[in-house]
PDB file of C-alpha atoms in Angstrom:
ATOM      1  CA  GLY Y  45      -7.647  12.860  11.356  1.00 81.00           C
ATOM      2  CA  GLU Y  46      -7.910   9.845   9.108  1.00 86.00           C
ATOM      3  CA  ASN Y  47     -10.330   7.014   9.987  1.00 92.00           C
ATOM      4  CA  VAL Y  48     -10.253   3.675   8.168  1.00 96.00           C
ATOM      5  CA  GLU Y  49     -13.088   1.192   8.445  1.00 97.00           C
ATOM      6  CA  GLN Y  50     -12.744  -2.403   7.340  1.00 98.00           C
ATOM      7  CA  HIS Y  51     -15.286  -5.142   6.663  1.00 97.00           C
ATOM      8  CA  PRO Y  52     -15.869  -7.960   7.339  1.00 98.00           C
ATOM      9  CA  SER Y  53     -14.077  -8.674  10.612  1.00 97.00           C
ATOM     10  CA  THR Y  54     -14.031 -12.412   9.843  1.00 98.00           C
ATOM     11  CA  LEU Y  55     -14.282 -14.201   6.514  1.00 98.00           C
ATOM     12  CA  SER Y  56     -14.362 -17.927   5.820  1.00 98.00           C
ATOM     13  CA  VAL Y  57     -14.144 -19.159   2.230  1.00 97.00           C
ATOM     14  CA  GLN Y  58     -13.783 -22.512   0.576  1.00 97.00           C
ATOM     15  CA  GLU Y  59     -10.337 -23.249  -0.842  1.00 97.00           C
ATOM     16  CA  GLY Y  60     -10.232 -22.174  -4.443  1.00 97.00           C
ATOM     17  CA  ASP Y  61     -12.953 -19.550  -4.036  1.00 97.00           C
ATOM     18  CA  SER Y  62     -12.373 -15.783  -3.972  1.00 98.00           C
ATOM     19  CA  ALA Y  63     -12.191 -13.517  -0.981  1.00 98.00           C
ATOM     20  CA  VAL Y  64     -13.021  -9.813  -0.899  1.00 98.00           C
ATOM     21  CA  ILE Y  65     -12.254  -7.357   1.888  1.00 98.00           C
ATOM     22  CA  LYS Y  66     -13.550  -3.806   1.761  1.00 98.00           C
ATOM     23  CA  CYS Y  67     -12.341  -0.603   3.353  1.00 98.00           C
ATOM     24  CA  THR Y  68     -13.396   3.010   3.454  1.00 98.00           C
ATOM     25  CA  TYR Y  69     -11.381   6.043   4.477  1.00 96.00           C
ATOM     26  CA  SER Y  70     -12.318   9.547   5.552  1.00 94.00           C
ATOM     27  CA  ASP Y  71      -9.450  11.861   4.639  1.00 91.00           C
ATOM     28  CA  SER Y  72      -9.520  12.963   1.004  1.00 91.00           C
ATOM     29  CA  ALA Y  73      -5.842  13.832   1.281  1.00 89.00           C
ATOM     30  CA  SER Y  74      -4.881  10.148   1.705  1.00 91.00           C
ATOM     31  CA  ASN Y  75      -3.008   9.031  -1.381  1.00 90.00           C
ATOM     32  CA  TYR Y  76      -1.370   5.733  -0.463  1.00 91.00           C
ATOM     33  CA  PHE Y  77      -3.290   2.556   0.421  1.00 94.00           C
ATOM     34  CA  PRO Y  78      -1.263  -0.484   1.459  1.00 94.00           C
ATOM     35  CA  TRP Y  79      -2.599  -3.908   2.418  1.00 97.00           C
ATOM     36  CA  TYR Y  80      -0.840  -6.078   5.001  1.00 96.00           C
ATOM     37  CA  LYS Y  81      -1.019  -9.717   5.912  1.00 97.00           C
ATOM     38  CA  GLN Y  82      -0.227 -10.663   9.482  1.00 97.00           C
ATOM     39  CA  GLU Y  83       0.385 -14.172  10.654  1.00 95.00           C
ATOM     40  CA  LEU Y  84       0.157 -15.100  14.316  1.00 92.00           C
ATOM     41  CA  GLY Y  85       2.995 -13.706  16.368  1.00 92.00           C
ATOM     42  CA  LYS Y  86       4.582 -11.866  13.427  1.00 94.00           C
ATOM     43  CA  GLY Y  87       4.754  -8.337  12.136  1.00 94.00           C
ATOM     44  CA  PRO Y  88       2.584  -7.158   9.245  1.00 95.00           C
ATOM     45  CA  GLN Y  89       3.834  -7.980   5.732  1.00 93.00           C
ATOM     46  CA  LEU Y  90       3.019  -5.706   2.788  1.00 92.00           C
ATOM     47  CA  ILE Y  91       1.242  -7.731   0.130  1.00 95.00           C
ATOM     48  CA  ILE Y  92       0.111  -5.040  -2.266  1.00 95.00           C
ATOM     49  CA  ASP Y  93      -0.406  -1.275  -2.314  1.00 93.00           C
ATOM     50  CA  ILE Y  94      -2.042   1.275  -4.540  1.00 93.00           C
ATOM     51  CA  ARG Y  95      -1.619   4.990  -4.955  1.00 90.00           C
ATOM     52  CA  SER Y  96      -4.347   7.487  -5.667  1.00 84.00           C
ATOM     53  CA  ASN Y  97      -3.417   8.035  -9.285  1.00 83.00           C
ATOM     54  CA  VAL Y  98      -4.302   4.413 -10.083  1.00 82.00           C
ATOM     55  CA  GLY Y  99      -7.710   2.702  -9.977  1.00 91.00           C
ATOM     56  CA  GLU Y 100      -6.612  -0.947  -9.963  1.00 94.00           C
ATOM     57  CA  LYS Y 101      -3.498  -2.969  -9.424  1.00 94.00           C
ATOM     58  CA  LYS Y 102      -2.959  -6.707  -9.722  1.00 96.00           C
ATOM     59  CA  ASP Y 103      -0.212  -9.043  -8.605  1.00 95.00           C
ATOM     60  CA  GLN Y 104      -0.846 -12.699  -9.506  1.00 96.00           C
ATOM     61  CA  ARG Y 105      -3.808 -13.798  -7.348  1.00 97.00           C
ATOM     62  CA  ILE Y 106      -4.108 -10.536  -5.498  1.00 98.00           C
ATOM     63  CA  ALA Y 107      -5.746  -7.354  -6.752  1.00 98.00           C
ATOM     64  CA  VAL Y 108      -6.680  -4.056  -5.184  1.00 98.00           C
ATOM     65  CA  THR Y 109      -9.190  -1.507  -6.472  1.00 97.00           C
ATOM     66  CA  LEU Y 110      -9.582   2.113  -5.441  1.00 96.00           C
ATOM     67  CA  ASN Y 111     -12.521   4.464  -5.868  1.00 95.00           C
ATOM     68  CA  LYS Y 112     -11.310   7.889  -4.836  1.00 93.00           C
ATOM     69  CA  THR Y 113     -14.704   9.515  -5.261  1.00 93.00           C
ATOM     70  CA  ALA Y 114     -16.407   7.141  -2.889  1.00 95.00           C
ATOM     71  CA  LYS Y 115     -13.292   6.762  -0.730  1.00 95.00           C
ATOM     72  CA  HIS Y 116     -13.493   2.981  -1.050  1.00 96.00           C
ATOM     73  CA  PHE Y 117     -10.750   0.437  -1.660  1.00 97.00           C
ATOM     74  CA  SER Y 118     -10.904  -3.323  -1.777  1.00 98.00           C
ATOM     75  CA  LEU Y 119      -8.661  -6.366  -1.719  1.00 98.00           C
ATOM     76  CA  HIS Y 120      -9.462  -9.331  -3.908  1.00 98.00           C
ATOM     77  CA  ILE Y 121      -7.812 -12.708  -3.491  1.00 98.00           C
ATOM     78  CA  THR Y 122      -8.612 -15.320  -6.153  1.00 97.00           C
ATOM     79  CA  GLU Y 123      -8.052 -19.077  -6.070  1.00 97.00           C
ATOM     80  CA  THR Y 124      -7.553 -19.012  -2.301  1.00 98.00           C
ATOM     81  CA  GLN Y 125      -5.127 -21.457  -0.739  1.00 97.00           C
ATOM     82  CA  PRO Y 126      -4.712 -22.614   2.890  1.00 96.00           C
ATOM     83  CA  GLU Y 127      -1.635 -20.419   3.303  1.00 96.00           C
ATOM     84  CA  ASP Y 128      -3.807 -17.380   2.622  1.00 97.00           C
ATOM     85  CA  SER Y 129      -5.305 -17.881   6.102  1.00 97.00           C
ATOM     86  CA  ALA Y 130      -4.223 -14.853   8.206  1.00 97.00           C
ATOM     87  CA  VAL Y 131      -5.352 -11.467   9.380  1.00 97.00           C
ATOM     88  CA  TYR Y 132      -5.434  -8.810   6.696  1.00 98.00           C
ATOM     89  CA  PHE Y 133      -5.257  -5.067   7.392  1.00 97.00           C
ATOM     90  CA  CYS Y 134      -6.008  -2.243   5.023  1.00 97.00           C
ATOM     91  CA  ALA Y 135      -4.431   1.130   5.687  1.00 95.00           C
ATOM     92  CA  ALA Y 136      -4.291   4.699   4.454  1.00 94.00           C
ATOM     93  CA  SER Y 137      -1.559   7.277   4.437  1.00 89.00           C
ATOM     94  CA  SER Y 138      -0.815  10.731   3.129  1.00 81.00           C
ATOM     95  CA  LEU Y 139       2.315  12.800   2.911  1.00 71.00           C
ATOM     96  CA  SER Y 140       0.459  15.629   4.603  1.00 69.00           C
ATOM     97  CA  SER Y 141       0.154  13.451   7.714  1.00 67.00           C
ATOM     98  CA  ALA Y 142       3.896  12.889   7.854  1.00 66.00           C
ATOM     99  CA  SER Y 143       3.418   9.493   6.166  1.00 76.00           C
ATOM    100  CA  LYS Y 144       1.628   8.060   9.209  1.00 86.00           C
ATOM    101  CA  ILE Y 145      -0.218   4.885   8.335  1.00 89.00           C
ATOM    102  CA  ILE Y 146      -3.664   4.477   9.808  1.00 91.00           C
ATOM    103  CA  PHE Y 147      -4.833   0.864   9.938  1.00 94.00           C
ATOM    104  CA  GLY Y 148      -8.249  -0.642   9.569  1.00 96.00           C
ATOM    105  CA  SER Y 149      -9.527  -3.003  12.251  1.00 96.00           C
ATOM    106  CA  GLY Y 150      -8.444  -6.158  10.407  1.00 97.00           C
ATOM    107  CA  THR Y 151     -10.139  -9.160   8.754  1.00 98.00           C
ATOM    108  CA  ARG Y 152      -9.430 -12.687   9.923  1.00 97.00           C
ATOM    109  CA  LEU Y 153      -9.529 -14.818   6.764  1.00 98.00           C
ATOM    110  CA  SER Y 154      -9.933 -18.559   7.111  1.00 97.00           C
ATOM    111  CA  ILE Y 155      -9.635 -20.893   4.137  1.00 97.00           C
ATOM    112  CA  ARG Y 156     -11.678 -24.105   4.474  1.00 95.00           C
ATOM    113  CA  PRO Y 157     -10.016 -27.150   2.835  1.00 90.00           C
TER     114      PRO Y 157
ATOM    115  CA  GLY J  46      16.143  -5.561   0.537  1.00 67.00           C
ATOM    116  CA  ALA J  47      14.290  -3.357   3.042  1.00 84.00           C
ATOM    117  CA  VAL J  48      14.581  -5.620   6.087  1.00 92.00           C
ATOM    118  CA  VAL J  49      13.699  -4.366   9.570  1.00 95.00           C
ATOM    119  CA  SER J  50      14.702  -6.308  12.665  1.00 97.00           C
ATOM    120  CA  GLN J  51      13.678  -5.988  16.265  1.00 97.00           C
ATOM    121  CA  HIS J  52      15.416  -7.153  19.411  1.00 97.00           C
ATOM    122  CA  PRO J  53      14.450  -8.871  21.540  1.00 97.00           C
ATOM    123  CA  SER J  54      11.672 -10.856  19.914  1.00 97.00           C
ATOM    124  CA  TRP J  55      10.138 -11.439  23.324  1.00 97.00           C
ATOM    125  CA  VAL J  56      10.818 -10.305  26.872  1.00 97.00           C
ATOM    126  CA  ILE J  57       9.373 -11.017  30.282  1.00 97.00           C
ATOM    127  CA  CYS J  58      10.035  -8.540  33.072  1.00 96.00           C
ATOM    128  CA  LYS J  59       8.884  -7.732  36.581  1.00 96.00           C
ATOM    129  CA  SER J  60       6.535  -4.857  37.305  1.00 97.00           C
ATOM    130  CA  GLY J  61       8.416  -1.616  37.922  1.00 96.00           C
ATOM    131  CA  THR J  62      11.402  -2.440  35.758  1.00 97.00           C
ATOM    132  CA  SER J  63      12.326  -0.818  32.426  1.00 97.00           C
ATOM    133  CA  VAL J  64      12.653  -2.617  29.123  1.00 97.00           C
ATOM    134  CA  LYS J  65      14.408  -1.438  25.982  1.00 97.00           C
ATOM    135  CA  ILE J  66      13.396  -2.639  22.513  1.00 98.00           C
ATOM    136  CA  GLU J  67      15.612  -2.034  19.472  1.00 97.00           C
ATOM    137  CA  CYS J  68      14.467  -1.494  15.886  1.00 96.00           C
ATOM    138  CA  ARG J  69      17.023  -1.672  13.123  1.00 96.00           C
ATOM    139  CA  SER J  70      16.886  -1.141   9.381  1.00 94.00           C
ATOM    140  CA  LEU J  71      19.345  -3.698   8.139  1.00 94.00           C
ATOM    141  CA  ASP J  72      19.943  -2.733   4.526  1.00 90.00           C
ATOM    142  CA  PHE J  73      18.695   0.846   4.187  1.00 90.00           C
ATOM    143  CA  GLN J  74      18.768   4.157   5.938  1.00 90.00           C
ATOM    144  CA  ALA J  75      15.552   5.176   7.644  1.00 88.00           C
ATOM    145  CA  THR J  76      14.926   8.825   8.215  1.00 82.00           C
ATOM    146  CA  THR J  77      11.613   8.017   9.922  1.00 89.00           C
ATOM    147  CA  MET J  78      10.630   5.125  12.113  1.00 93.00           C
ATOM    148  CA  PHE J  79       7.301   4.433  13.727  1.00 94.00           C
ATOM    149  CA  TRP J  80       6.349   2.510  16.892  1.00 97.00           C
ATOM    150  CA  TYR J  81       3.071   0.639  17.159  1.00 96.00           C
ATOM    151  CA  ARG J  82       1.386  -1.343  19.897  1.00 97.00           C
ATOM    152  CA  GLN J  83      -0.954  -4.233  19.228  1.00 96.00           C
ATOM    153  CA  PHE J  84      -3.156  -5.896  21.834  1.00 95.00           C
ATOM    154  CA  PRO J  85      -4.522  -9.403  21.185  1.00 92.00           C
ATOM    155  CA  LYS J  86      -7.032  -9.566  18.347  1.00 91.00           C
ATOM    156  CA  GLN J  87      -6.796  -5.888  17.752  1.00 94.00           C
ATOM    157  CA  SER J  88      -5.306  -3.633  15.101  1.00 94.00           C
ATOM    158  CA  LEU J  89      -2.016  -1.764  15.241  1.00 94.00           C
ATOM    159  CA  MET J  90      -2.134   1.493  17.068  1.00 93.00           C
ATOM    160  CA  LEU J  91       0.456   4.097  16.272  1.00 93.00           C
ATOM    161  CA  MET J  92       2.285   5.247  19.389  1.00 95.00           C
ATOM    162  CA  ALA J  93       4.899   7.678  18.068  1.00 94.00           C
ATOM    163  CA  THR J  94       6.871   8.857  15.068  1.00 92.00           C
ATOM    164  CA  SER J  95      10.646   8.787  15.440  1.00 90.00           C
ATOM    165  CA  ASN J  96      12.805  11.030  13.266  1.00 86.00           C
ATOM    166  CA  GLU J  97      16.583  10.694  13.264  1.00 83.00           C
ATOM    167  CA  GLY J  98      18.269  13.438  15.276  1.00 82.00           C
ATOM    168  CA  SER J  99      15.089  14.991  16.665  1.00 85.00           C
ATOM    169  CA  LYS J 100      12.542  14.403  19.358  1.00 88.00           C
ATOM    170  CA  ALA J 101       9.828  11.823  18.722  1.00 92.00           C
ATOM    171  CA  THR J 102       6.269  12.899  18.071  1.00 93.00           C
ATOM    172  CA  TYR J 103       3.786  11.035  20.248  1.00 95.00           C
ATOM    173  CA  GLU J 104       0.167  10.258  19.432  1.00 93.00           C
ATOM    174  CA  GLN J 105      -2.572  11.579  21.652  1.00 92.00           C
ATOM    175  CA  GLY J 106      -2.874   9.535  24.857  1.00 93.00           C
ATOM    176  CA  VAL J 107       0.640   8.045  24.710  1.00 95.00           C
ATOM    177  CA  GLU J 108       2.825   9.098  27.663  1.00 94.00           C
ATOM    178  CA  LYS J 109       6.117  10.364  26.374  1.00 92.00           C
ATOM    179  CA  ASP J 110       7.779   9.945  29.797  1.00 94.00           C
ATOM    180  CA  LYS J 111       6.741   6.344  29.981  1.00 96.00           C
ATOM    181  CA  PHE J 112       7.656   5.363  26.439  1.00 97.00           C
ATOM    182  CA  LEU J 113      11.052   6.849  25.721  1.00 96.00           C
ATOM    183  CA  ILE J 114      12.094   6.880  22.096  1.00 94.00           C
ATOM    184  CA  ASN J 115      15.601   7.499  20.813  1.00 91.00           C
ATOM    185  CA  HIS J 116      16.439   7.609  17.115  1.00 88.00           C
ATOM    186  CA  ALA J 117      20.178   8.120  17.324  1.00 82.00           C
ATOM    187  CA  SER J 118      21.175   6.966  13.843  1.00 89.00           C
ATOM    188  CA  LEU J 119      19.659   6.349  10.441  1.00 89.00           C
ATOM    189  CA  THR J 120      19.433   2.637  11.151  1.00 93.00           C
ATOM    190  CA  LEU J 121      18.455   2.406  14.824  1.00 94.00           C
ATOM    191  CA  SER J 122      15.539   3.500  16.946  1.00 94.00           C
ATOM    192  CA  THR J 123      14.915   2.328  20.490  1.00 95.00           C
ATOM    193  CA  LEU J 124      11.753   2.245  22.593  1.00 97.00           C
ATOM    194  CA  THR J 125      12.178   2.059  26.362  1.00 97.00           C
ATOM    195  CA  VAL J 126       9.138   1.168  28.418  1.00 97.00           C
ATOM    196  CA  THR J 127       9.855   2.712  31.801  1.00 97.00           C
ATOM    197  CA  SER J 128       8.414   1.378  35.069  1.00 96.00           C
ATOM    198  CA  ALA J 129       6.500  -1.267  33.235  1.00 96.00           C
ATOM    199  CA  HIS J 130       3.196  -2.518  34.562  1.00 96.00           C
ATOM    200  CA  PRO J 131       1.081  -5.536  33.521  1.00 96.00           C
ATOM    201  CA  GLU J 132      -1.156  -3.312  31.431  1.00 95.00           C
ATOM    202  CA  ASP J 133       1.880  -2.511  29.281  1.00 96.00           C
ATOM    203  CA  SER J 134       2.031  -6.125  28.176  1.00 97.00           C
ATOM    204  CA  SER J 135       1.539  -6.074  24.443  1.00 97.00           C
ATOM    205  CA  PHE J 136       3.055  -6.719  21.033  1.00 97.00           C
ATOM    206  CA  TYR J 137       5.304  -3.776  20.053  1.00 98.00           C
ATOM    207  CA  ILE J 138       6.045  -3.373  16.349  1.00 97.00           C
ATOM    208  CA  CYS J 139       8.290  -0.850  14.612  1.00 97.00           C
ATOM    209  CA  SER J 140       8.378   0.249  11.002  1.00 95.00           C
ATOM    210  CA  ALA J 141      10.757   2.271   8.913  1.00 93.00           C
ATOM    211  CA  ILE J 142      10.553   4.482   5.843  1.00 89.00           C
ATOM    212  CA  ARG J 143      13.476   4.190   3.517  1.00 82.00           C
ATOM    213  CA  ALA J 144      15.206   7.519   2.857  1.00 75.00           C
ATOM    214  CA  GLY J 145      13.960   8.811  -0.488  1.00 74.00           C
ATOM    215  CA  SER J 146      10.960   6.435  -0.484  1.00 74.00           C
ATOM    216  CA  TYR J 147       7.475   7.739  -0.932  1.00 69.00           C
ATOM    217  CA  ASN J 148       5.946   6.760   2.472  1.00 72.00           C
ATOM    218  CA  GLU J 149       6.160   3.004   2.010  1.00 81.00           C
ATOM    219  CA  GLN J 150       6.768   1.491   5.452  1.00 87.00           C
ATOM    220  CA  PHE J 151       8.650  -1.693   6.169  1.00 91.00           C
ATOM    221  CA  PHE J 152       7.661  -3.464   9.361  1.00 94.00           C
ATOM    222  CA  GLY J 153       9.713  -5.372  11.904  1.00 96.00           C
ATOM    223  CA  PRO J 154       8.731  -8.795  13.264  1.00 96.00           C
ATOM    224  CA  GLY J 155       7.520  -7.387  16.581  1.00 97.00           C
ATOM    225  CA  THR J 156       8.463  -7.752  20.227  1.00 98.00           C
ATOM    226  CA  ARG J 157       6.209  -9.544  22.686  1.00 97.00           C
ATOM    227  CA  LEU J 158       6.451  -7.805  26.101  1.00 97.00           C
ATOM    228  CA  THR J 159       4.985  -9.572  29.157  1.00 97.00           C
ATOM    229  CA  VAL J 160       5.049  -7.728  32.454  1.00 97.00           C
ATOM    230  CA  LEU J 161       4.513  -9.883  35.531  1.00 96.00           C
TER     231      LEU J 161
END
């Protein structure tokens, strides 16, 4: 089955700087890669996703890149703000796995004022 | 659009009792719903896949007789934790795939279960 690895587990950046979180996946059949932000005591919130037919996607300060050959995908947050502090999860899914989403282990992002 | 709710948001129960958690898609029909469990400072672990009108599919290691799932309509799935024990205390989260959507899941706000 699919295995998603995520690094780093914790990340602290100065406000205004960029943050990068990296993930790898194992199943070449995976074709949908969502990223979620989870605040304390709440459910995960989709912040951006990318499908396997696209190499990069951007939404304001957030961007995601995908390298299918290497089975790598990354989240980039620019101009970080205090409200970006949260736990971020990458995930992978494929239609062949009945659309089950397999989550990475999470990255706790802290933005220093 | 694509809002998923859960009820209750938190529950405290005594050991040995059963607890039912509801997951509703408020503004769309969900052919498939998923149930996850999340322990403190850990990731979400998929427990089962719930399809409307059919039996749920459980992940390896999840006891189907302990975690009863009912997906009776296109907008409601329920998870019942039977004979709950302190080790069942966790954050339970559901998600739903909108009918006709390409595997994008919408997550509920979660239910905090504490078993005394």
